[in-house]
mmCIF file of N, CA, C and O and ligand atoms in Angstrom:
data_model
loop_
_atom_site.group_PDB
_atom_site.id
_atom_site.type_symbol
_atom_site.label_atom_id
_atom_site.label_comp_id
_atom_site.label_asym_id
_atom_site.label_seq_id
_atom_site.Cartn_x
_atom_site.Cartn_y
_atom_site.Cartn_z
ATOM 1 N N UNK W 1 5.614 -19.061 8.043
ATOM 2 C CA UNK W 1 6.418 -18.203 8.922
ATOM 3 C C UNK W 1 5.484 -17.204 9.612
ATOM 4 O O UNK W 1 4.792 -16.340 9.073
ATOM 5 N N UNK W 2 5.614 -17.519 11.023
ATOM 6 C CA UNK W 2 4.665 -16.159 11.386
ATOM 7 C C UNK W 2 5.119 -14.627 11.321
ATOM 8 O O UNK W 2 6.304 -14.391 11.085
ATOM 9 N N UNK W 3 4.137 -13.482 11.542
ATOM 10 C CA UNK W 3 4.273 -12.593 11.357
ATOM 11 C C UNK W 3 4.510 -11.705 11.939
ATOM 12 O O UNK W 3 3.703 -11.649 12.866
ATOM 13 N N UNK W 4 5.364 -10.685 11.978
ATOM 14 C CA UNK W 4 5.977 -9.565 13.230
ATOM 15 C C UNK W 4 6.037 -8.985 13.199
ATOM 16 O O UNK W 4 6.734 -8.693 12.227
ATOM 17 N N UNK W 5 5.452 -7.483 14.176
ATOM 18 C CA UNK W 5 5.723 -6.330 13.876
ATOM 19 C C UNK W 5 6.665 -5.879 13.505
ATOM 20 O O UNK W 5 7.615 -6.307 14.160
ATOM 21 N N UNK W 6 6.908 -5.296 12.865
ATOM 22 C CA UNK W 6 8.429 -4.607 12.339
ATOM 23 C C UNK W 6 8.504 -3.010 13.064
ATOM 24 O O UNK W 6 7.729 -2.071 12.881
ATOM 25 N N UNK W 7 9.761 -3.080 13.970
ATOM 26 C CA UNK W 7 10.224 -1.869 14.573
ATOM 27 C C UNK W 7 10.218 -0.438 13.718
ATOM 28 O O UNK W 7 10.525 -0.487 12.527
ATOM 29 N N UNK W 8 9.936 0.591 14.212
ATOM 30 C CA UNK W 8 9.988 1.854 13.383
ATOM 31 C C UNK W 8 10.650 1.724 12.899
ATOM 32 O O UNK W 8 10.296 1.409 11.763
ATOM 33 N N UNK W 9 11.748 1.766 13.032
ATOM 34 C CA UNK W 9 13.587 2.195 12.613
ATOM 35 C C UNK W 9 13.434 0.919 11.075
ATOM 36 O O UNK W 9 13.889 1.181 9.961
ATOM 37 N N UNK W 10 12.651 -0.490 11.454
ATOM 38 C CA UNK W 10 12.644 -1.066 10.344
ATOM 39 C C UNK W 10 12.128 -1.039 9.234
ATOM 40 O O UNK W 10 12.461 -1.405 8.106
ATOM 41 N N UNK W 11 10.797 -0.296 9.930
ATOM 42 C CA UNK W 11 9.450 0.377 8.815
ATOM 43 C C UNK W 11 10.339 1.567 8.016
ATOM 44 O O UNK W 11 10.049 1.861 6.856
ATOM 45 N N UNK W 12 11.159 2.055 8.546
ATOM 46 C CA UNK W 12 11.506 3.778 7.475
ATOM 47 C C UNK W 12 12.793 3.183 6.960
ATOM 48 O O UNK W 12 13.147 3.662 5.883
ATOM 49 N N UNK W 13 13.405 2.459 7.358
ATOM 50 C CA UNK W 13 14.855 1.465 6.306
ATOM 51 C C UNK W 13 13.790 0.688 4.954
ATOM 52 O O UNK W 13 13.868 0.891 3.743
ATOM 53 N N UNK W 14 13.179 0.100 5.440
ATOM 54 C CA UNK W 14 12.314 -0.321 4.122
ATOM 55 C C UNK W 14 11.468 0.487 3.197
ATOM 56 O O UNK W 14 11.252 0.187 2.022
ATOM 57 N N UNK W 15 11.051 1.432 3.757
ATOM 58 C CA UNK W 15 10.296 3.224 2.771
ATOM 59 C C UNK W 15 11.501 3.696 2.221
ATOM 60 O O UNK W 15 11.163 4.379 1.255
ATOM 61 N N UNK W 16 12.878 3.697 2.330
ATOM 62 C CA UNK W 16 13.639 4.168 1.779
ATOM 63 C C UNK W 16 13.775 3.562 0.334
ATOM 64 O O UNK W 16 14.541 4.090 -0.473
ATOM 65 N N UNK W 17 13.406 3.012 0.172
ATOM 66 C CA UNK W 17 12.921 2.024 -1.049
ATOM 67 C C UNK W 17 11.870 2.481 -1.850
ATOM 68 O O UNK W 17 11.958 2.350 -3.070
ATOM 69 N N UNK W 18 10.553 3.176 -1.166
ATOM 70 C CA UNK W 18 9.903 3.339 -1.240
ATOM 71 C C UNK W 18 9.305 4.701 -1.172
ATOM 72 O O UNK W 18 8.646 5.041 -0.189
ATOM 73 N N UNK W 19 9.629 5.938 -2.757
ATOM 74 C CA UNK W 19 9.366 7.144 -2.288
ATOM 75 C C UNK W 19 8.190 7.284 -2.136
ATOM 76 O O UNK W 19 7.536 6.392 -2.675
ATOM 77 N N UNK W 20 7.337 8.403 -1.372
ATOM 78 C CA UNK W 20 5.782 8.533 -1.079
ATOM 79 C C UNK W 20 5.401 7.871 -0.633
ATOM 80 O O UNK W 20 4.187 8.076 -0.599
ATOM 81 N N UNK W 21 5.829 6.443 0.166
ATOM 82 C CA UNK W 21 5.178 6.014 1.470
ATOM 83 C C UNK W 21 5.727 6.543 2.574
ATOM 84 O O UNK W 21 6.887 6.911 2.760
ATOM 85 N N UNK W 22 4.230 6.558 3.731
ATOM 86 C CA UNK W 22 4.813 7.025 4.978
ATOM 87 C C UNK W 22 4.155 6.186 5.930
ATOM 88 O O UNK W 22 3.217 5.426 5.692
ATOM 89 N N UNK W 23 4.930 6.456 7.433
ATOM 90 C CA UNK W 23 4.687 5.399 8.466
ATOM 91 C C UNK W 23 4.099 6.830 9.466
ATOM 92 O O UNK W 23 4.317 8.023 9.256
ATOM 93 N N UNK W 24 3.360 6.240 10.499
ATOM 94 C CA UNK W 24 2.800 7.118 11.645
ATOM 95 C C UNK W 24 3.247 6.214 12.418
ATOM 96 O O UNK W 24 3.290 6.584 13.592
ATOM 97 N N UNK W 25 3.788 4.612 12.128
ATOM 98 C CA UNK W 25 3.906 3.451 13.433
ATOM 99 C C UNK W 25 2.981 2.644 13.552
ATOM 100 O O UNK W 25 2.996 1.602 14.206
ATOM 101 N N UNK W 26 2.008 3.141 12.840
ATOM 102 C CA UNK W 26 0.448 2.336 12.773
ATOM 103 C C UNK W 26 0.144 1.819 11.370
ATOM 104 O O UNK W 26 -0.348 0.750 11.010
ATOM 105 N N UNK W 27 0.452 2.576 10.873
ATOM 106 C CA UNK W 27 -0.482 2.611 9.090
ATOM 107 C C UNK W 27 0.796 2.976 8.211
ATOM 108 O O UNK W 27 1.547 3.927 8.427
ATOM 109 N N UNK W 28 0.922 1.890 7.003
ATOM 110 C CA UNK W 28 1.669 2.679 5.773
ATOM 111 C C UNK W 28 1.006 3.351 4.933
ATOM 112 O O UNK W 28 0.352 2.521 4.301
ATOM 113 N N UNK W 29 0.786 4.383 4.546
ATOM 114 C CA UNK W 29 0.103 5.323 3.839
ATOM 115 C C UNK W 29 1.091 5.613 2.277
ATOM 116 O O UNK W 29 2.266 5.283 2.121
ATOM 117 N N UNK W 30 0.440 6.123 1.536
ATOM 118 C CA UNK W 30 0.486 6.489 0.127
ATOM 119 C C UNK W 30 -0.389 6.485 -0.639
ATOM 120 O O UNK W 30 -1.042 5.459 -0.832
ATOM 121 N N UNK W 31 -0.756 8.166 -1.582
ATOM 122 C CA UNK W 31 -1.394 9.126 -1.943
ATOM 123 C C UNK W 31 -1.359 8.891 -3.585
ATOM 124 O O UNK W 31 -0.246 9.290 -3.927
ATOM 125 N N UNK W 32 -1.981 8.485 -4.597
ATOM 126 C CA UNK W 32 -1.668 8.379 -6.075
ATOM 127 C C UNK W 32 -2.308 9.772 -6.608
ATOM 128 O O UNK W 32 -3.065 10.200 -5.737
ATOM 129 N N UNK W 33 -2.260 10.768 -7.925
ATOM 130 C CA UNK W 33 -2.711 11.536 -8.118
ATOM 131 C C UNK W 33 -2.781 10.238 -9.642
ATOM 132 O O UNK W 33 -1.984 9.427 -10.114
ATOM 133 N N UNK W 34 -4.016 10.616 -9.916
ATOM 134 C CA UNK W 34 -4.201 9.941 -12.062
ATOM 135 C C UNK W 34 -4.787 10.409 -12.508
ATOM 136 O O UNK W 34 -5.429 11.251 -11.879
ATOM 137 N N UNK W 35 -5.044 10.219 -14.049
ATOM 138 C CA UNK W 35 -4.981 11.991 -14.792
ATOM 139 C C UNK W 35 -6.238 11.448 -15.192
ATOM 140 O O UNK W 35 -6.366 11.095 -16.365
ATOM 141 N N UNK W 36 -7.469 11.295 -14.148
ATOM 142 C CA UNK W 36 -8.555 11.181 -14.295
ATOM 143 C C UNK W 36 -9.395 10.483 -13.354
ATOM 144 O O UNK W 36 -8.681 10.147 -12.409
ATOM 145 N N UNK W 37 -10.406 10.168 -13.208
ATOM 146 C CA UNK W 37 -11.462 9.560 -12.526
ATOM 147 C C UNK W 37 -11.660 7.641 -13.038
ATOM 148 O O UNK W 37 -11.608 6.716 -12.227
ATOM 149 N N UNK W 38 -11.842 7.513 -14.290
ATOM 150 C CA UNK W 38 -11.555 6.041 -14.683
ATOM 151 C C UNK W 38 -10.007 5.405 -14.332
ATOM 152 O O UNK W 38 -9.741 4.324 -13.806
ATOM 153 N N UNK W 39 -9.015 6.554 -14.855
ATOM 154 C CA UNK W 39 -7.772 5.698 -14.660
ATOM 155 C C UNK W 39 -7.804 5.257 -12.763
ATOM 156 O O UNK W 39 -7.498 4.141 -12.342
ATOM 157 N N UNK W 40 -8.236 6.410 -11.889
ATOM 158 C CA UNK W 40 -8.376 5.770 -10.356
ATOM 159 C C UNK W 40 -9.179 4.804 -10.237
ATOM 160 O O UNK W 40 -8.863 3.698 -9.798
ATOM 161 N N UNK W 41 -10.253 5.122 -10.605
ATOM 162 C CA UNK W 41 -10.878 2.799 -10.814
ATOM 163 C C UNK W 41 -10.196 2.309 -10.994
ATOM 164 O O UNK W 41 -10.023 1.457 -10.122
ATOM 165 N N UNK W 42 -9.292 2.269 -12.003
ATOM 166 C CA UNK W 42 -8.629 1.323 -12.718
ATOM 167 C C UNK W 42 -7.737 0.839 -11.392
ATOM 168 O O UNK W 42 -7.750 -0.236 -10.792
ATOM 169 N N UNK W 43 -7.124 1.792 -11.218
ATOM 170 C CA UNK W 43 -6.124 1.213 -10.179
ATOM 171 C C UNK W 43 -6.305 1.027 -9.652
ATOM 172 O O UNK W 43 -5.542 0.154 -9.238
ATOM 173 N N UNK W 44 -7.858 1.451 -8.342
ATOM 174 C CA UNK W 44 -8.292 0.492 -7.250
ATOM 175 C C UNK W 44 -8.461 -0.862 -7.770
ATOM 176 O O UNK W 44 -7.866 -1.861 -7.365
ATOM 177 N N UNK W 45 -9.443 -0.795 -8.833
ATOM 178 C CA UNK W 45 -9.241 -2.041 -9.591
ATOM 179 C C UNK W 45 -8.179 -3.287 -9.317
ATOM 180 O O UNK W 45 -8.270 -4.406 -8.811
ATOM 181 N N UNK W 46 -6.956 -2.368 -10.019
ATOM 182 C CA UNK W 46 -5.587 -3.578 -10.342
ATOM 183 C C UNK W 46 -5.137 -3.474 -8.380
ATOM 184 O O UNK W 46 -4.403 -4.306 -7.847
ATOM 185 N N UNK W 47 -5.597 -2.623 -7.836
ATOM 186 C CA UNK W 47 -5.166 -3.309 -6.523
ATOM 187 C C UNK W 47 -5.550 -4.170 -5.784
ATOM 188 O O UNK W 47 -4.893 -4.955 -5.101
ATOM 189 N N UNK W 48 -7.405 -3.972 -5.974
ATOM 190 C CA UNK W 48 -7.833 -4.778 -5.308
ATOM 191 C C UNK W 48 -7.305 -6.460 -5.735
ATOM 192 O O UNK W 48 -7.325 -7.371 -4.907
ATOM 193 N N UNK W 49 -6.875 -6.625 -7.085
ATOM 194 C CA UNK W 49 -6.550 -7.759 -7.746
ATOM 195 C C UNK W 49 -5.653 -8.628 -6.931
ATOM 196 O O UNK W 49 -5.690 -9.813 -6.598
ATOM 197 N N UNK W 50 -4.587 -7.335 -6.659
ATOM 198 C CA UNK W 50 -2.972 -7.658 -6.183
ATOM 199 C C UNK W 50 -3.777 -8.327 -4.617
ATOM 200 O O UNK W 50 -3.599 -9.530 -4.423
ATOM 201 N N UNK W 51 -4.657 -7.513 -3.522
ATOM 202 C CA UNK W 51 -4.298 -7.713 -2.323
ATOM 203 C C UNK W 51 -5.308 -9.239 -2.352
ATOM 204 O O UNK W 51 -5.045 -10.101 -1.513
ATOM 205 N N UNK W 52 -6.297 -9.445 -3.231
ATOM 206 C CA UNK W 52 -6.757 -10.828 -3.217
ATOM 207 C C UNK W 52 -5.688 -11.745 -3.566
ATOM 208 O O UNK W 52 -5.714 -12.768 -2.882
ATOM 209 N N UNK W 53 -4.617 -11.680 -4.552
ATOM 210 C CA UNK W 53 -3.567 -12.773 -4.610
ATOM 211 C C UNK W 53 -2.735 -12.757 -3.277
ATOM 212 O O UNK W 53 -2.342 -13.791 -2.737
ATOM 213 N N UNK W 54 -2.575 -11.890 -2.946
ATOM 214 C CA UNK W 54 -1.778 -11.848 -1.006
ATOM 215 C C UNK W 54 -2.495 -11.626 0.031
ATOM 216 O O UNK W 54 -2.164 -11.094 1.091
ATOM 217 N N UNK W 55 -3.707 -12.135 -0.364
ATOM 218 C CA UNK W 55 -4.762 -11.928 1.085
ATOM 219 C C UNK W 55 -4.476 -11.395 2.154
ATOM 220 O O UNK W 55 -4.284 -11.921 3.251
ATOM 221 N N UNK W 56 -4.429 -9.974 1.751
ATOM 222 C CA UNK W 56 -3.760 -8.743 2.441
ATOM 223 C C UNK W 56 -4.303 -7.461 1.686
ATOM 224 O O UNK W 56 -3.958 -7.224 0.528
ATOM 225 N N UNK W 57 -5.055 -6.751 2.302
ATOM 226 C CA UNK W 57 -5.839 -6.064 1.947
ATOM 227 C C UNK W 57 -6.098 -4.857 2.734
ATOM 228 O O UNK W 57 -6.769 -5.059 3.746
ATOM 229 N N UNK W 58 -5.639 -3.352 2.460
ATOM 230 C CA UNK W 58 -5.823 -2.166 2.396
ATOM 231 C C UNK W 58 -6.894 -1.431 2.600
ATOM 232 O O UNK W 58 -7.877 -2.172 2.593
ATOM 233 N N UNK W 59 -7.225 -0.160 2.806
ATOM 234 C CA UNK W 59 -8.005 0.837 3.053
ATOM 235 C C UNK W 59 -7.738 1.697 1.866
ATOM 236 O O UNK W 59 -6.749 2.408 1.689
ATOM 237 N N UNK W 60 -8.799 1.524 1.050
ATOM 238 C CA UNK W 60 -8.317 2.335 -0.426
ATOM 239 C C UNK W 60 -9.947 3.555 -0.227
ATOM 240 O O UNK W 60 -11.154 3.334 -0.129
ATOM 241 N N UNK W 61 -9.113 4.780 -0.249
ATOM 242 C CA UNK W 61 -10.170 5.611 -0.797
ATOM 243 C C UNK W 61 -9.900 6.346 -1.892
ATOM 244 O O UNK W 61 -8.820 6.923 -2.022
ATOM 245 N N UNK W 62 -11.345 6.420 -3.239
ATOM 246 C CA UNK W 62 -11.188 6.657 -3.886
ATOM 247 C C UNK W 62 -11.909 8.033 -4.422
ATOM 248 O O UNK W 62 -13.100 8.242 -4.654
ATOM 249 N N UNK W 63 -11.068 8.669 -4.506
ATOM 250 C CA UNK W 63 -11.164 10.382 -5.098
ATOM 251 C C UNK W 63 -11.735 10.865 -6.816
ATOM 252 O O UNK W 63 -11.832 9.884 -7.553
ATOM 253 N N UNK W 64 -11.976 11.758 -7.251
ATOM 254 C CA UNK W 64 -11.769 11.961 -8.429
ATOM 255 C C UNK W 64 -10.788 11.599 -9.104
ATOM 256 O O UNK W 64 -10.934 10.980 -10.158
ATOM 257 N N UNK W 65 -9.710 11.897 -8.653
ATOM 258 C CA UNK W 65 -8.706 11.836 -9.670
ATOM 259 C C UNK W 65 -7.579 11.285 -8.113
ATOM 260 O O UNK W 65 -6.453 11.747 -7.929
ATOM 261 N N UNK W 66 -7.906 10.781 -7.663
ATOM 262 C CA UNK W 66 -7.224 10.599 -6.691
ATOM 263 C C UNK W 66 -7.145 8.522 -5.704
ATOM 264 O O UNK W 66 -8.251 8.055 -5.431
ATOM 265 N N UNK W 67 -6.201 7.864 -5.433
ATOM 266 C CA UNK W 67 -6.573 6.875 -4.743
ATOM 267 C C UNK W 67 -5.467 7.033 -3.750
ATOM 268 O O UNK W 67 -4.311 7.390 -3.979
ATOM 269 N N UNK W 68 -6.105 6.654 -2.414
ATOM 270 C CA UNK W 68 -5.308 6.641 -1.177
ATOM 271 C C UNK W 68 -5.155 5.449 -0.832
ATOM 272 O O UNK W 68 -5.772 4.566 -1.427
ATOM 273 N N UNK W 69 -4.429 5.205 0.049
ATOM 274 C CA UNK W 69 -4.030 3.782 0.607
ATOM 275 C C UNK W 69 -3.327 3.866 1.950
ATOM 276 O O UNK W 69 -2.374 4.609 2.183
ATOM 277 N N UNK W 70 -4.122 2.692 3.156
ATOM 278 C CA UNK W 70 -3.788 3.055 3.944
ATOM 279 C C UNK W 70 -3.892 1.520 4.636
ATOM 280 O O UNK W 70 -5.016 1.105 4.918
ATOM 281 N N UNK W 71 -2.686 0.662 4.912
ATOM 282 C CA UNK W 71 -2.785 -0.608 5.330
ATOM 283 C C UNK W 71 -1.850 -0.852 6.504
ATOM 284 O O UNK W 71 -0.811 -0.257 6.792
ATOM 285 N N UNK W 72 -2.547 -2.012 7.205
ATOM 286 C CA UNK W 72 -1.379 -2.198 8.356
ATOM 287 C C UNK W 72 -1.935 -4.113 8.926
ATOM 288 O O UNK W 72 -3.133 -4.390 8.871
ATOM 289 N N UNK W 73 -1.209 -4.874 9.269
ATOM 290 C CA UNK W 73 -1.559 -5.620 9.708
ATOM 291 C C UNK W 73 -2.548 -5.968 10.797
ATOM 292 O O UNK W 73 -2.210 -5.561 11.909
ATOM 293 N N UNK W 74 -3.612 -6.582 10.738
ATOM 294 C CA UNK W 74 -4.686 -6.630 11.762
ATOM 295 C C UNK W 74 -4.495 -7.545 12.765
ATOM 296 O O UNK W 74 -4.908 -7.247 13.886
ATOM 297 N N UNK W 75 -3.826 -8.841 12.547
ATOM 298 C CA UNK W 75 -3.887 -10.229 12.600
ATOM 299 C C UNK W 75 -2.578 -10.071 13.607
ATOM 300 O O UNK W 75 -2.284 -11.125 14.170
ATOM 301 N N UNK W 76 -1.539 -8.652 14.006
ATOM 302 C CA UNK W 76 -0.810 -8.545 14.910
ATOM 303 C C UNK W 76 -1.385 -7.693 15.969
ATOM 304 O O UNK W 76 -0.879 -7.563 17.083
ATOM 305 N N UNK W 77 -2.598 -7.052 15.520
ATOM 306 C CA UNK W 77 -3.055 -5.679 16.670
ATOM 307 C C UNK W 77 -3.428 -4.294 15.419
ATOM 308 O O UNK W 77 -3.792 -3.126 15.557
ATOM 309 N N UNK W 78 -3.186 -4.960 14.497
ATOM 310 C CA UNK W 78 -2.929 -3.137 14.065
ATOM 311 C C UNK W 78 -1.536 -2.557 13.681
ATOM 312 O O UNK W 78 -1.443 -1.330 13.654
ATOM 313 N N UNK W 79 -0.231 -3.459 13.323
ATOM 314 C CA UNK W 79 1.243 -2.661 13.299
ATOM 315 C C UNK W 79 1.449 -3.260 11.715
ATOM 316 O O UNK W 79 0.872 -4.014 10.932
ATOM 317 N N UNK W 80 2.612 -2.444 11.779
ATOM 318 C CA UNK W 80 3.179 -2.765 10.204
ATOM 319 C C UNK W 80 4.329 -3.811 10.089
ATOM 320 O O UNK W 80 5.337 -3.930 10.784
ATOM 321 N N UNK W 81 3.936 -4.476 9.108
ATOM 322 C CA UNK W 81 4.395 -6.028 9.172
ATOM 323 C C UNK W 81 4.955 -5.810 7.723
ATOM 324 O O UNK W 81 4.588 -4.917 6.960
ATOM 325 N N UNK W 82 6.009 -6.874 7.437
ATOM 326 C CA UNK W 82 6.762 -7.567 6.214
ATOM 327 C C UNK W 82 5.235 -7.694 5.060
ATOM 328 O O UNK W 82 5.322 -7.684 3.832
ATOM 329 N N UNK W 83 4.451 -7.760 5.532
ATOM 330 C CA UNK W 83 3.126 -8.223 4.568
ATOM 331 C C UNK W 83 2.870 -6.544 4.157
ATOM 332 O O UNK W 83 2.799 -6.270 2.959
ATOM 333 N N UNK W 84 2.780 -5.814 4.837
ATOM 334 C CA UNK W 84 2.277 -4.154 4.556
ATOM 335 C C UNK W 84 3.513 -3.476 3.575
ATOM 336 O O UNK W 84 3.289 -2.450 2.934
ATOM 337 N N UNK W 85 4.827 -4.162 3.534
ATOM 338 C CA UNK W 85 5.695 -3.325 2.885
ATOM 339 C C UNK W 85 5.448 -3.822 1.825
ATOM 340 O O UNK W 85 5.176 -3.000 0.950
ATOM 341 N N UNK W 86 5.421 -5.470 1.365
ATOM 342 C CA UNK W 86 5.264 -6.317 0.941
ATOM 343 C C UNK W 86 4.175 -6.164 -0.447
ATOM 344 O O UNK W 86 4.387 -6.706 -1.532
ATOM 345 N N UNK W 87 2.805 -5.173 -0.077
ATOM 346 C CA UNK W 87 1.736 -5.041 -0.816
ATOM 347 C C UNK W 87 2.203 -3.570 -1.283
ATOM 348 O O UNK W 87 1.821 -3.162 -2.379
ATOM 349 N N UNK W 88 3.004 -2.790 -0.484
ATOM 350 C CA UNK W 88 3.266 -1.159 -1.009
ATOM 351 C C UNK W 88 4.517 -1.491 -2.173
ATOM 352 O O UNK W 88 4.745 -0.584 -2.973
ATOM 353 N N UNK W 89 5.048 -2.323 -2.246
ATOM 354 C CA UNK W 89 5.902 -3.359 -3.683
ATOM 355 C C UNK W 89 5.427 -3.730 -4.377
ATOM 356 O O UNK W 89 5.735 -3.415 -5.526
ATOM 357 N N UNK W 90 4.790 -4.279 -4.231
ATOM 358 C CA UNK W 90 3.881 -4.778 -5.817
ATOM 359 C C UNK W 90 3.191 -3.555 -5.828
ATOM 360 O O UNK W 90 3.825 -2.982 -6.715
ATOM 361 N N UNK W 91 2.209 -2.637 -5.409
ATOM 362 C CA UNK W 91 1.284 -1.710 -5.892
ATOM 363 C C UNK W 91 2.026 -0.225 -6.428
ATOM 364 O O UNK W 91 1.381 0.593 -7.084
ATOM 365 N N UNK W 92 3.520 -0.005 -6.035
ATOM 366 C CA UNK W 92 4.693 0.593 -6.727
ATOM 367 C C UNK W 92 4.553 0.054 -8.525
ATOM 368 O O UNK W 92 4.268 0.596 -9.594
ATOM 369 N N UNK W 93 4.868 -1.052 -8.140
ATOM 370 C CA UNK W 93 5.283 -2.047 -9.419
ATOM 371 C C UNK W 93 4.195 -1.572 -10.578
ATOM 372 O O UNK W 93 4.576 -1.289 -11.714
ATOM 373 N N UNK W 94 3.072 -1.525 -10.256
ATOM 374 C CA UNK W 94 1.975 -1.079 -11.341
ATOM 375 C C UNK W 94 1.372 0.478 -11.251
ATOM 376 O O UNK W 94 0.993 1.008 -12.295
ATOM 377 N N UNK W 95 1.319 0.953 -10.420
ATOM 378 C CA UNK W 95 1.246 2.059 -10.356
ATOM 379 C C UNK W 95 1.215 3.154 -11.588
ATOM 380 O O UNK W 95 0.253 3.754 -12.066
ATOM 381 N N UNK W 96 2.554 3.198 -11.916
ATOM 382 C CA UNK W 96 3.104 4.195 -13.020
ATOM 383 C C UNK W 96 2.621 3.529 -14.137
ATOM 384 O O UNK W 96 2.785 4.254 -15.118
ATOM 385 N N UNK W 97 2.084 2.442 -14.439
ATOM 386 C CA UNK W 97 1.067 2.314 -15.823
ATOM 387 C C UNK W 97 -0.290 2.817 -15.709
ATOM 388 O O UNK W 97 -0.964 2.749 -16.736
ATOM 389 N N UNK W 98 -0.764 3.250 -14.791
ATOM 390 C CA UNK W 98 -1.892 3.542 -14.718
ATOM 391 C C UNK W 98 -1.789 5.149 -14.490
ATOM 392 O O UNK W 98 -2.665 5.798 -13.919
ATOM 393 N N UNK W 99 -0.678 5.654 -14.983
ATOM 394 C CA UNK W 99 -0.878 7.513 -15.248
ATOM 395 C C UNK W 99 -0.764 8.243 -13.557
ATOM 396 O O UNK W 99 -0.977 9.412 -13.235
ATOM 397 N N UNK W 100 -0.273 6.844 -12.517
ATOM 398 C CA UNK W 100 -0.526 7.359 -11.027
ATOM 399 C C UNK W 100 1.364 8.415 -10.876
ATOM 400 O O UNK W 100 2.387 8.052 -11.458
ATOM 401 N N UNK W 101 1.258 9.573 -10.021
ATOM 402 C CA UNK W 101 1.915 10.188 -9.729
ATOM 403 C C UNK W 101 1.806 10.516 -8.208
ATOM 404 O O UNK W 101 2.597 11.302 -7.688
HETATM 405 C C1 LIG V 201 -8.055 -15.027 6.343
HETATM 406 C C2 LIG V 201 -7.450 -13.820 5.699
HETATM 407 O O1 LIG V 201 -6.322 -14.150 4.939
HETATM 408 C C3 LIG V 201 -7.056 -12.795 6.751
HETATM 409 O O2 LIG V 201 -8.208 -12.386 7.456
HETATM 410 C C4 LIG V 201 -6.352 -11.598 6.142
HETATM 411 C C5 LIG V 201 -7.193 -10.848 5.139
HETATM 412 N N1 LIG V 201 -6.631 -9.537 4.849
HETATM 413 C C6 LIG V 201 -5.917 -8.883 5.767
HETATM 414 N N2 LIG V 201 -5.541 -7.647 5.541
HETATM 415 C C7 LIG V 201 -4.869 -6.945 6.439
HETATM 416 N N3 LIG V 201 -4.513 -5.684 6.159
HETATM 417 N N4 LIG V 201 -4.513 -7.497 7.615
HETATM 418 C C8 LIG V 201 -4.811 -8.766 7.940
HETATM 419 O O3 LIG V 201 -4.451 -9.234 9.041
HETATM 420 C C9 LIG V 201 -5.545 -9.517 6.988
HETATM 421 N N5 LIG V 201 -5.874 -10.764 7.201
#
């Protein structure tokens, strides 16, 4: 199935799902705080895991105690696609085992 930008109005109906992600129209963004410097490896770690099984892959920067995330489809221009909400779902899903807030 090919892939499509998804309209603003569709990007913030689907974050409603999704507390602490945000849209600019370009980029889905979301901020983890973890109660340390290893546990944020860890979770770049278990993400990088996730976006190699969905060959879909993020802008992760990693902080002290901190990992950011910042993805959007390339392969349309640059917009946020069913694939970008898609990876902010599963990386929800594990998140909160890894001490992320
Ligand atoms: C061939 C490979 O699946 C593609 O280049 C993937 C890799 N990861 C990707 N990640 C993101 N964020 N956007 C893409 O369009 C994309 N394309």
């Amino acid at each position: 199935m090919p892939v499509e930008p998804l309209s603003q109005q569709d990007v913030e109906e689907r974050l409603r799902e999704l507390p602490g992600w945000t849209t600019d129209g370009v980029l889905l963004r979301r901020s983890y705080r973890l109660p340390g410097h290893f546990p944020a490896v860890a979770l770049v770690v278990h993400i990088a895991r996730i976006q190699e099984e969905l060959g879909h892959h993020s802008d992760l920067t990693l902080g002290y105690d901190t990992v950011a995330i910042a993805v959007n489809t390339h392969s349309v221009g640059g917009k946020v696609t069913g694939l970008d909400v898609e990876l902010a779902r599963r990386i929800e899903a594990i998140a909160p085992g890894h001490g992320a807030r």
